[in-house]
Amino acid sequence: MQSDLLRIGLIQMACEESPERNLEKATARIERAAADGAQIVCLQELYRSRYPCQSEDDNKFELAEPIPGPSSEVLGRLAAARRIAIIAPIFERRAPGLYHNSALVLDSSGVVGLYRKMHIPDDPGYYEKFYFTPGDRDFTTHRVGSARIGVLICWDQWFPEAARLTALSGAQILFFPTAIGWTAEMSAHTRRRLFEGWETIQRSHAIANGVFVAAVNRVGIEGALEFWGGSFVCDPFGELIARASHDQEETLIVDCDLACVEHTRRNWPFLRDRRIDAYGDLTLRFRT
Amino acid sequence: MQSDLLRIGLIQMACEESPERNLEKATARIERAAADGAQIVCLQELYRSRYPCQSEDDNKFELAEPIPGPSSEVLGRLAAARRIAIIAPIFERRAPGLYHNSALVLDSSGVVGLYRKMHIPDDPGYYEKFYFTPGDRDFTTHRVGSARIGVLICWDQWFPEAARLTALSGAQILFFPTAIGWTAEMSAHTRRRLFEGWETIQRSHAIANGVFVAAVNRVGIEGALEFWGGSFVCDPFGELIARASHDQEETLIVDCDLACVEHTRRNWPFLRDRRIDAYGDLTLRFRT
């Protein structure tokens, strides 16, 4: 089988207070990734600010940006100048008082894709239901060059349904921009347990669907959260190709041979054998 | 939270040529597991014979047994005598010319559950579509004492939909009797890759659903296949509690605190946040 190489760049950053400064940092790192040959560069969730959802604070809505806005403008120009695609996860202001946790897909022609996070968490330290309206644009894919990619955001990563529907839409790679971390009081065992669970569930989406998975998490301590980095790429049978550290800013540059998608699925033909006649109850909350 | 302990036994065996001999071996091992306090004992897929599907050979249908039959009779008496539950995966003869890859759930009162494998593989060395009619009894659970368990079989383990529907039916533990192995020409890297993929996808079902997962695979070389054992139990966040070797007959005796199901789901409330309004297309083969 002929290879079909795509080089991707995952930018694992620590965020500073100023959105402008984070946009500058992201821009500089994207420039370097492009110089290293990356064709698609993915930033972490809500890359333009510190993670705003550690409390319910209505001042934080000021961080939101519209489309078009700073990210689509600056990164759109960068995508055009470098002839690359950029996945830019933003705090989106869609209308007065209506906000989403979103991801733009930008290429030389501007905004070519928009995903709005479908699954919204609400846990101590991650009060996202206060800020973000659940997405209403479905699970979709975006064509980037000759590749077809899917973007899902953080909490989506725990739901096999999200990965499946995106893969069934034709995705060859699933990108998961993320903001997840530990708290100071957690033991080494708990830290390992949480990180392994996070990595395992995402590797499983690669396996179940025969697609590449690329997860991009932030690093750095912000308030009570120590973001655990560990950005990674795995192949369509879930084997790790690259993984970043837990505490350093890093850019992973990884070659993905998209021909592996078909090759893997020929040998592990799960899409052939799904019992679509028996899956109707997946739209139920519970069956009892 | 009060604990709610359930002791389970996983019997990882090598199979001999004679079904009678395998039934005797299984019986002896179940007796020992019961003596060790196991309340539910699970045998491997098609435990009463060598794996019959390495070729398409109509003589192999002679291995099938009806219900009632040797497994339900002998193991039903054993379950009653020891006051335990037994999961007995059989080659089921349902009617002349109609066969299933099934699992009986037996307790003191006899057959209390029957699952018929829903996803049937067909790959070199695993020609199951020739032998087994796909199950028509849905994904269900079985009450065993105060626990509610689900049984899925081998190829089912690669489908997140199967685990999800069984968990939505109330399962606290998913049992996966299995027959999967390597072939002689596989490199050490390929062996590790396949085993890790197999373990990862099943651990992911524990994580996604907040349930225990117990996988029971056979060992031994049969024809071209070297069954890789590695039976394991993981907790509702996918952390391994116990794992057997790749090449020895072993019985894993593991205590599962079923209170962990609710505790884990409180902290990782995925069932709360499923987007059931957006999952309808899971009944499609593909979306393009």
Short mmCIF file of N, CA, C and O in Angstrom, two decimals, chain A residues 103-221:
data_model
loop_
_atom_site.label_atom_id
_atom_site.label_comp_id
_atom_site.label_asym_id
_atom_site.label_seq_id
_atom_site.Cartn_x
_atom_site.Cartn_y
_atom_site.Cartn_z
N ALA A 103 -13.73 25.25 18.35
CA ALA A 103 -12.45 25.14 17.65
C ALA A 103 -12.64 25.56 16.21
O ALA A 103 -13.53 25.06 15.52
N LEU A 104 -11.79 26.49 15.80
CA LEU A 104 -11.74 26.91 14.40
C LEU A 104 -10.77 26.02 13.64
O LEU A 104 -9.70 25.68 14.16
N VAL A 105 -11.12 25.70 12.41
CA VAL A 105 -10.16 25.09 11.50
C VAL A 105 -9.89 26.12 10.41
O VAL A 105 -10.81 26.54 9.70
N LEU A 106 -8.64 26.55 10.35
CA LEU A 106 -8.24 27.62 9.42
C LEU A 106 -7.26 27.08 8.39
O LEU A 106 -6.38 26.29 8.73
N ASP A 107 -7.43 27.50 7.14
CA ASP A 107 -6.36 27.23 6.18
C ASP A 107 -6.19 28.46 5.29
O ASP A 107 -6.66 29.54 5.64
N SER A 108 -5.51 28.30 4.18
CA SER A 108 -5.19 29.46 3.34
C SER A 108 -6.43 30.24 2.93
O SER A 108 -6.36 31.43 2.64
N SER A 109 -7.56 29.55 2.90
CA SER A 109 -8.77 30.24 2.44
C SER A 109 -9.59 30.79 3.61
O SER A 109 -10.70 31.26 3.41
N GLY A 110 -9.06 30.73 4.81
CA GLY A 110 -9.77 31.30 5.96
C GLY A 110 -10.37 30.22 6.86
O GLY A 110 -9.79 29.14 7.02
N VAL A 111 -11.52 30.52 7.44
CA VAL A 111 -12.18 29.57 8.33
C VAL A 111 -12.85 28.49 7.48
O VAL A 111 -13.80 28.78 6.76
N VAL A 112 -12.35 27.26 7.57
CA VAL A 112 -12.95 26.19 6.77
C VAL A 112 -13.72 25.20 7.64
O VAL A 112 -14.37 24.29 7.12
N GLY A 113 -13.65 25.38 8.96
CA GLY A 113 -14.39 24.49 9.83
C GLY A 113 -14.61 25.12 11.18
O GLY A 113 -13.80 25.95 11.64
N LEU A 114 -15.70 24.77 11.81
CA LEU A 114 -15.99 25.25 13.16
C LEU A 114 -16.67 24.10 13.91
O LEU A 114 -17.68 23.56 13.45
N TYR A 115 -16.08 23.72 15.04
CA TYR A 115 -16.69 22.70 15.90
C TYR A 115 -17.00 23.36 17.24
O TYR A 115 -16.19 24.12 17.77
N ARG A 116 -18.19 23.08 17.74
CA ARG A 116 -18.56 23.58 19.07
C ARG A 116 -18.72 22.39 20.01
O ARG A 116 -19.54 21.51 19.76
N LYS A 117 -17.94 22.39 21.07
CA LYS A 117 -17.89 21.28 22.04
C LYS A 117 -19.30 20.79 22.38
O LYS A 117 -20.15 21.57 22.83
N MET A 118 -19.50 19.51 22.18
CA MET A 118 -20.83 18.94 22.37
C MET A 118 -21.08 18.52 23.83
O MET A 118 -22.19 18.63 24.33
N HIS A 119 -20.05 17.96 24.48
CA HIS A 119 -20.19 17.49 25.87
C HIS A 119 -19.54 18.50 26.79
O HIS A 119 -18.34 18.75 26.69
N ILE A 120 -20.30 19.06 27.69
CA ILE A 120 -19.81 20.12 28.58
C ILE A 120 -19.71 19.57 30.00
O ILE A 120 -20.70 19.09 30.56
N PRO A 121 -18.52 19.63 30.60
CA PRO A 121 -18.34 19.10 31.95
C PRO A 121 -18.83 20.08 33.01
O PRO A 121 -19.03 21.26 32.75
N ASP A 122 -18.98 19.59 34.20
CA ASP A 122 -19.19 20.43 35.37
C ASP A 122 -18.77 19.64 36.58
O ASP A 122 -19.47 18.74 37.04
N ASP A 123 -17.57 19.94 37.02
CA ASP A 123 -16.94 19.26 38.15
C ASP A 123 -16.20 20.33 38.93
O ASP A 123 -15.91 21.39 38.38
N PRO A 124 -15.85 20.04 40.19
CA PRO A 124 -15.11 21.04 40.95
C PRO A 124 -13.85 21.48 40.19
O PRO A 124 -13.02 20.65 39.82
N GLY A 125 -13.76 22.76 39.90
CA GLY A 125 -12.61 23.29 39.18
C GLY A 125 -12.81 23.38 37.68
O GLY A 125 -12.00 23.98 36.97
N TYR A 126 -13.87 22.76 37.21
CA TYR A 126 -14.16 22.78 35.77
C TYR A 126 -15.65 23.11 35.60
O TYR A 126 -16.44 22.28 35.17
N TYR A 127 -16.00 24.36 35.94
CA TYR A 127 -17.42 24.74 35.96
C TYR A 127 -17.87 25.21 34.58
O TYR A 127 -18.33 26.34 34.40
N GLU A 128 -17.76 24.32 33.60
CA GLU A 128 -17.99 24.76 32.22
C GLU A 128 -19.46 24.95 31.88
O GLU A 128 -19.78 25.71 30.97
N LYS A 129 -20.34 24.28 32.60
CA LYS A 129 -21.76 24.44 32.27
C LYS A 129 -22.24 25.88 32.53
O LYS A 129 -23.23 26.31 31.96
N PHE A 130 -21.53 26.59 33.39
CA PHE A 130 -21.86 28.00 33.62
C PHE A 130 -21.53 28.85 32.40
O PHE A 130 -22.23 29.82 32.08
N TYR A 131 -20.47 28.48 31.71
CA TYR A 131 -19.95 29.33 30.63
C TYR A 131 -20.43 28.94 29.23
O TYR A 131 -20.71 29.80 28.41
N PHE A 132 -20.48 27.64 28.97
CA PHE A 132 -20.57 27.21 27.58
C PHE A 132 -21.89 26.52 27.26
O PHE A 132 -22.30 25.57 27.94
N THR A 133 -22.53 27.00 26.21
CA THR A 133 -23.71 26.34 25.68
C THR A 133 -23.26 25.08 24.92
O THR A 133 -22.29 25.14 24.16
N PRO A 134 -23.93 23.97 25.13
CA PRO A 134 -23.55 22.76 24.38
C PRO A 134 -23.65 23.00 22.88
O PRO A 134 -24.54 23.69 22.40
N GLY A 135 -22.72 22.41 22.15
CA GLY A 135 -22.66 22.60 20.70
C GLY A 135 -23.90 22.09 19.99
O GLY A 135 -24.56 21.15 20.46
N ASP A 136 -24.20 22.74 18.87
CA ASP A 136 -25.37 22.34 18.08
C ASP A 136 -24.99 22.13 16.62
O ASP A 136 -25.83 22.21 15.73
N ARG A 137 -23.70 21.85 16.39
CA ARG A 137 -23.25 21.64 15.02
C ARG A 137 -22.89 20.19 14.75
O ARG A 137 -22.24 19.89 13.75
N ASP A 138 -23.26 19.28 15.64
CA ASP A 138 -23.06 17.86 15.40
C ASP A 138 -21.57 17.50 15.43
O ASP A 138 -20.72 18.34 15.68
N PHE A 139 -21.28 16.24 15.21
CA PHE A 139 -19.92 15.72 15.08
C PHE A 139 -19.63 15.67 13.59
O PHE A 139 -20.35 14.99 12.84
N THR A 140 -18.61 16.41 13.18
CA THR A 140 -18.38 16.53 11.75
C THR A 140 -16.90 16.40 11.43
O THR A 140 -16.07 16.24 12.33
N THR A 141 -16.58 16.49 10.17
CA THR A 141 -15.18 16.47 9.74
C THR A 141 -14.91 17.68 8.87
O THR A 141 -15.83 18.36 8.41
N HIS A 142 -13.63 17.92 8.66
CA HIS A 142 -13.19 19.08 7.90
C HIS A 142 -12.12 18.60 6.92
O HIS A 142 -11.22 17.85 7.31
N ARG A 143 -12.24 19.03 5.69
CA ARG A 143 -11.23 18.64 4.71
C ARG A 143 -10.08 19.63 4.78
O ARG A 143 -10.27 20.85 4.75
N VAL A 144 -8.87 19.10 4.91
CA VAL A 144 -7.66 19.91 5.00
C VAL A 144 -6.67 19.29 4.03
O VAL A 144 -6.15 18.20 4.29
N GLY A 145 -6.43 19.98 2.91
CA GLY A 145 -5.62 19.36 1.86
C GLY A 145 -6.32 18.09 1.42
O GLY A 145 -7.54 18.09 1.18
N SER A 146 -5.59 16.99 1.38
CA SER A 146 -6.23 15.74 0.98
C SER A 146 -6.68 14.92 2.19
O SER A 146 -7.18 13.82 2.05
N ALA A 147 -6.50 15.48 3.38
CA ALA A 147 -6.88 14.75 4.60
C ALA A 147 -8.27 15.17 5.07
O ALA A 147 -8.74 16.26 4.76
N ARG A 148 -8.89 14.29 5.81
CA ARG A 148 -10.16 14.63 6.45
C ARG A 148 -9.98 14.46 7.95
O ARG A 148 -9.61 13.39 8.43
N ILE A 149 -10.19 15.55 8.69
CA ILE A 149 -9.91 15.52 10.12
C ILE A 149 -11.18 15.80 10.92
O ILE A 149 -12.12 16.43 10.43
N GLY A 150 -11.18 15.29 12.15
CA GLY A 150 -12.24 15.62 13.09
C GLY A 150 -11.64 16.34 14.29
O GLY A 150 -10.49 16.07 14.67
N VAL A 151 -12.38 17.28 14.85
CA VAL A 151 -11.93 17.96 16.06
C VAL A 151 -12.99 17.74 17.14
O VAL A 151 -14.18 17.96 16.91
N LEU A 152 -12.53 17.28 18.29
CA LEU A 152 -13.39 17.14 19.46
C LEU A 152 -12.64 17.83 20.60
O LEU A 152 -11.42 18.00 20.53
N ILE A 153 -13.34 18.25 21.62
CA ILE A 153 -12.69 19.07 22.65
C ILE A 153 -12.85 18.45 24.04
O ILE A 153 -13.96 18.19 24.50
N CYS A 154 -11.72 18.18 24.67
CA CYS A 154 -11.60 17.79 26.07
C CYS A 154 -12.68 16.80 26.55
O CYS A 154 -12.59 15.63 26.22
N TRP A 155 -13.69 17.23 27.26
CA TRP A 155 -14.68 16.32 27.86
C TRP A 155 -15.26 15.36 26.82
O TRP A 155 -15.60 14.22 27.15
N ASP A 156 -15.35 15.78 25.56
CA ASP A 156 -15.78 14.89 24.49
C ASP A 156 -14.96 13.60 24.46
O ASP A 156 -15.44 12.56 23.98
N GLN A 157 -13.72 13.68 24.95
CA GLN A 157 -12.81 12.54 24.80
C GLN A 157 -13.24 11.32 25.62
O GLN A 157 -12.77 10.22 25.39
N TRP A 158 -14.14 11.54 26.58
CA TRP A 158 -14.59 10.43 27.42
C TRP A 158 -15.80 9.70 26.85
O TRP A 158 -16.29 8.74 27.47
N PHE A 159 -16.28 10.14 25.69
CA PHE A 159 -17.51 9.61 25.13
C PHE A 159 -17.22 8.87 23.82
O PHE A 159 -16.97 9.51 22.79
N PRO A 160 -17.27 7.54 23.83
CA PRO A 160 -16.99 6.79 22.60
C PRO A 160 -17.93 7.18 21.45
O PRO A 160 -17.54 7.09 20.29
N GLU A 161 -19.12 7.64 21.80
CA GLU A 161 -20.08 8.03 20.75
C GLU A 161 -19.54 9.18 19.92
O GLU A 161 -19.78 9.25 18.69
N ALA A 162 -18.84 10.13 20.55
CA ALA A 162 -18.32 11.30 19.83
C ALA A 162 -17.27 10.87 18.82
O ALA A 162 -17.28 11.30 17.66
N ALA A 163 -16.35 10.01 19.27
CA ALA A 163 -15.31 9.53 18.36
C ALA A 163 -15.92 8.72 17.23
O ALA A 163 -15.54 8.86 16.06
N ARG A 164 -16.88 7.86 17.57
CA ARG A 164 -17.48 7.01 16.54
C ARG A 164 -18.18 7.84 15.48
O ARG A 164 -17.99 7.62 14.28
N LEU A 165 -18.99 8.79 15.91
CA LEU A 165 -19.76 9.58 14.92
C LEU A 165 -18.83 10.42 14.06
O LEU A 165 -19.09 10.63 12.87
N THR A 166 -17.72 10.88 14.63
CA THR A 166 -16.77 11.67 13.85
C THR A 166 -16.04 10.77 12.85
O THR A 166 -15.83 11.14 11.69
N ALA A 167 -15.69 9.58 13.30
CA ALA A 167 -15.05 8.63 12.38
C ALA A 167 -16.02 8.20 11.27
O ALA A 167 -15.63 8.08 10.11
N LEU A 168 -17.27 7.99 11.64
CA LEU A 168 -18.26 7.60 10.62
C LEU A 168 -18.49 8.74 9.62
O LEU A 168 -19.01 8.51 8.53
N SER A 169 -18.14 9.95 10.01
CA SER A 169 -18.24 11.08 9.09
C SER A 169 -17.03 11.18 8.18
O SER A 169 -16.95 12.08 7.35
N GLY A 170 -16.07 10.27 8.36
CA GLY A 170 -14.94 10.20 7.44
C GLY A 170 -13.61 10.65 7.99
O GLY A 170 -12.61 10.65 7.27
N ALA A 171 -13.54 10.98 9.28
CA ALA A 171 -12.27 11.46 9.83
C ALA A 171 -11.18 10.39 9.75
O ALA A 171 -11.43 9.22 10.02
N GLN A 172 -9.97 10.84 9.42
CA GLN A 172 -8.80 9.96 9.46
C GLN A 172 -7.96 10.22 10.71
O GLN A 172 -7.20 9.36 11.15
N ILE A 173 -8.07 11.43 11.23
CA ILE A 173 -7.40 11.80 12.49
C ILE A 173 -8.42 12.52 13.36
O ILE A 173 -9.18 13.35 12.87
N LEU A 174 -8.42 12.18 14.64
CA LEU A 174 -9.22 12.93 15.62
C LEU A 174 -8.27 13.78 16.45
O LEU A 174 -7.35 13.25 17.09
N PHE A 175 -8.48 15.08 16.45
CA PHE A 175 -7.72 15.99 17.31
C PHE A 175 -8.54 16.28 18.56
O PHE A 175 -9.75 16.55 18.48
N PHE A 176 -7.87 16.22 19.72
CA PHE A 176 -8.53 16.51 20.99
C PHE A 176 -7.79 17.62 21.74
O PHE A 176 -7.00 17.35 22.65
N PRO A 177 -8.03 18.89 21.40
CA PRO A 177 -7.50 19.96 22.25
C PRO A 177 -8.13 19.85 23.64
O PRO A 177 -9.34 19.59 23.76
N THR A 178 -7.30 20.05 24.68
CA THR A 178 -7.69 19.67 26.04
C THR A 178 -7.13 20.65 27.06
O THR A 178 -6.12 21.31 26.81
N ALA A 179 -7.82 20.73 28.20
CA ALA A 179 -7.26 21.41 29.38
C ALA A 179 -7.63 20.54 30.58
O ALA A 179 -8.75 20.59 31.07
N ILE A 180 -6.69 19.71 31.02
CA ILE A 180 -6.97 18.81 32.15
C ILE A 180 -5.73 18.73 33.02
O ILE A 180 -4.61 18.72 32.52
N GLY A 181 -5.97 18.67 34.33
CA GLY A 181 -4.83 18.66 35.22
C GLY A 181 -5.10 18.00 36.56
O GLY A 181 -6.20 17.51 36.83
N TRP A 182 -4.04 17.99 37.35
CA TRP A 182 -4.09 17.46 38.69
C TRP A 182 -4.27 18.60 39.69
O TRP A 182 -4.08 19.77 39.35
N THR A 183 -4.58 18.25 40.93
CA THR A 183 -4.54 19.24 42.00
C THR A 183 -3.41 18.89 42.95
O THR A 183 -2.93 17.73 42.98
N ALA A 184 -3.00 19.87 43.72
CA ALA A 184 -1.77 19.74 44.52
C ALA A 184 -1.81 18.55 45.48
O ALA A 184 -0.78 17.91 45.73
N GLU A 185 -2.99 18.26 46.02
CA GLU A 185 -3.03 17.24 47.06
C GLU A 185 -3.02 15.81 46.50
O GLU A 185 -2.97 14.85 47.27
N MET A 186 -3.06 15.65 45.20
CA MET A 186 -3.13 14.30 44.65
C MET A 186 -1.82 13.55 44.81
O MET A 186 -0.74 14.09 44.57
N SER A 187 -1.94 12.27 45.20
CA SER A 187 -0.77 11.41 45.35
C SER A 187 -0.20 11.04 43.98
O SER A 187 -0.87 11.21 42.95
N ALA A 188 1.01 10.53 44.00
CA ALA A 188 1.62 10.08 42.74
C ALA A 188 0.76 9.00 42.09
O ALA A 188 0.60 8.96 40.87
N HIS A 189 0.18 8.12 42.93
CA HIS A 189 -0.66 7.06 42.37
C HIS A 189 -1.89 7.63 41.69
O HIS A 189 -2.26 7.23 40.59
N THR A 190 -2.54 8.58 42.35
CA THR A 190 -3.74 9.20 41.75
C THR A 190 -3.38 9.92 40.46
O THR A 190 -4.11 9.83 39.47
N ARG A 191 -2.26 10.61 40.46
CA ARG A 191 -1.83 11.31 39.24
C ARG A 191 -1.65 10.33 38.08
O ARG A 191 -2.12 10.55 36.96
N ARG A 192 -0.96 9.25 38.37
CA ARG A 192 -0.72 8.25 37.31
C ARG A 192 -2.05 7.65 36.85
O ARG A 192 -2.29 7.47 35.66
N ARG A 193 -2.90 7.35 37.82
CA ARG A 193 -4.20 6.74 37.52
C ARG A 193 -5.04 7.64 36.60
O ARG A 193 -5.62 7.18 35.61
N LEU A 194 -5.08 8.92 36.91
CA LEU A 194 -5.89 9.84 36.10
C LEU A 194 -5.28 10.01 34.71
O LEU A 194 -5.99 9.98 33.71
N PHE A 195 -3.97 10.20 34.67
CA PHE A 195 -3.33 10.37 33.36
C PHE A 195 -3.52 9.13 32.50
O PHE A 195 -3.85 9.21 31.31
N GLU A 196 -3.36 7.96 33.11
CA GLU A 196 -3.52 6.70 32.34
C GLU A 196 -4.95 6.53 31.84
O GLU A 196 -5.17 6.05 30.74
N GLY A 197 -5.92 6.88 32.67
CA GLY A 197 -7.31 6.79 32.23
C GLY A 197 -7.56 7.69 31.04
O GLY A 197 -8.21 7.31 30.06
N TRP A 198 -7.01 8.91 31.13
CA TRP A 198 -7.18 9.91 30.07
C TRP A 198 -6.54 9.42 28.76
O TRP A 198 -7.12 9.51 27.68
N GLU A 199 -5.34 8.90 28.89
CA GLU A 199 -4.66 8.41 27.69
C GLU A 199 -5.36 7.17 27.14
O GLU A 199 -5.54 7.03 25.93
N THR A 200 -5.76 6.27 28.04
CA THR A 200 -6.36 5.00 27.61
C THR A 200 -7.67 5.22 26.85
O THR A 200 -7.90 4.62 25.80
N ILE A 201 -8.53 6.09 27.37
CA ILE A 201 -9.82 6.27 26.68
C ILE A 201 -9.59 6.84 25.28
O ILE A 201 -10.29 6.45 24.33
N GLN A 202 -8.61 7.70 25.13
CA GLN A 202 -8.37 8.29 23.80
C GLN A 202 -7.70 7.29 22.86
O GLN A 202 -8.02 7.24 21.67
N ARG A 203 -6.75 6.51 23.40
CA ARG A 203 -6.17 5.44 22.55
C ARG A 203 -7.26 4.49 22.09
O ARG A 203 -7.22 3.97 20.98
N SER A 204 -8.24 4.25 22.96
CA SER A 204 -9.31 3.31 22.58
C SER A 204 -10.12 3.84 21.39
O SER A 204 -10.63 3.05 20.60
N HIS A 205 -10.25 5.16 21.26
CA HIS A 205 -10.98 5.68 20.11
C HIS A 205 -10.23 5.40 18.81
O HIS A 205 -10.83 5.14 17.77
N ALA A 206 -8.89 5.47 18.89
CA ALA A 206 -8.10 5.11 17.72
C ALA A 206 -8.36 3.65 17.34
O ALA A 206 -8.61 3.33 16.17
N ILE A 207 -8.34 2.78 18.35
CA ILE A 207 -8.51 1.35 18.09
C ILE A 207 -9.90 1.06 17.54
O ILE A 207 -10.06 0.37 16.52
N ALA A 208 -10.92 1.54 18.22
CA ALA A 208 -12.29 1.20 17.85
C ALA A 208 -12.62 1.67 16.44
O ALA A 208 -13.42 1.04 15.74
N ASN A 209 -11.99 2.77 16.02
CA ASN A 209 -12.36 3.39 14.76
C ASN A 209 -11.31 3.30 13.67
O ASN A 209 -11.56 3.70 12.54
N GLY A 210 -10.12 2.81 14.00
CA GLY A 210 -9.07 2.75 13.00
C GLY A 210 -8.66 4.12 12.49
O GLY A 210 -8.54 4.34 11.28
N VAL A 211 -8.45 5.04 13.42
CA VAL A 211 -8.03 6.40 13.06
C VAL A 211 -6.84 6.81 13.93
O VAL A 211 -6.60 6.23 14.98
N PHE A 212 -6.10 7.82 13.48
CA PHE A 212 -5.10 8.43 14.34
C PHE A 212 -5.80 9.29 15.39
O PHE A 212 -6.87 9.86 15.12
N VAL A 213 -5.19 9.39 16.56
CA VAL A 213 -5.68 10.31 17.59
C VAL A 213 -4.53 11.21 18.02
O VAL A 213 -3.41 10.74 18.25
N ALA A 214 -4.82 12.52 18.09
CA ALA A 214 -3.82 13.51 18.52
C ALA A 214 -4.44 14.35 19.63
O ALA A 214 -5.40 15.07 19.40
N ALA A 215 -3.89 14.21 20.83
CA ALA A 215 -4.40 14.95 21.99
C ALA A 215 -3.41 16.06 22.33
O ALA A 215 -2.20 15.84 22.35
N VAL A 216 -3.92 17.27 22.58
CA VAL A 216 -3.07 18.43 22.84
C VAL A 216 -3.52 19.08 24.15
O VAL A 216 -4.58 19.71 24.21
N ASN A 217 -2.73 18.92 25.19
CA ASN A 217 -3.08 19.45 26.51
C ASN A 217 -2.12 20.57 26.90
O ASN A 217 -1.00 20.63 26.40
N ARG A 218 -2.54 21.43 27.80
CA ARG A 218 -1.65 22.49 28.26
C ARG A 218 -0.78 22.02 29.42
O ARG A 218 -1.04 20.96 30.02
N VAL A 219 0.23 22.80 29.75
CA VAL A 219 1.04 22.59 30.97
C VAL A 219 0.99 23.85 31.80
O VAL A 219 0.47 24.89 31.37
N GLY A 220 1.55 23.74 33.00
CA GLY A 220 1.65 24.92 33.87
C GLY A 220 0.66 24.86 35.01
O GLY A 220 -0.36 24.17 34.94
N ILE A 221 0.99 25.56 36.06
CA ILE A 221 0.11 25.66 37.23
C ILE A 221 -0.70 26.93 37.10
O ILE A 221 -0.15 28.02 36.92
#
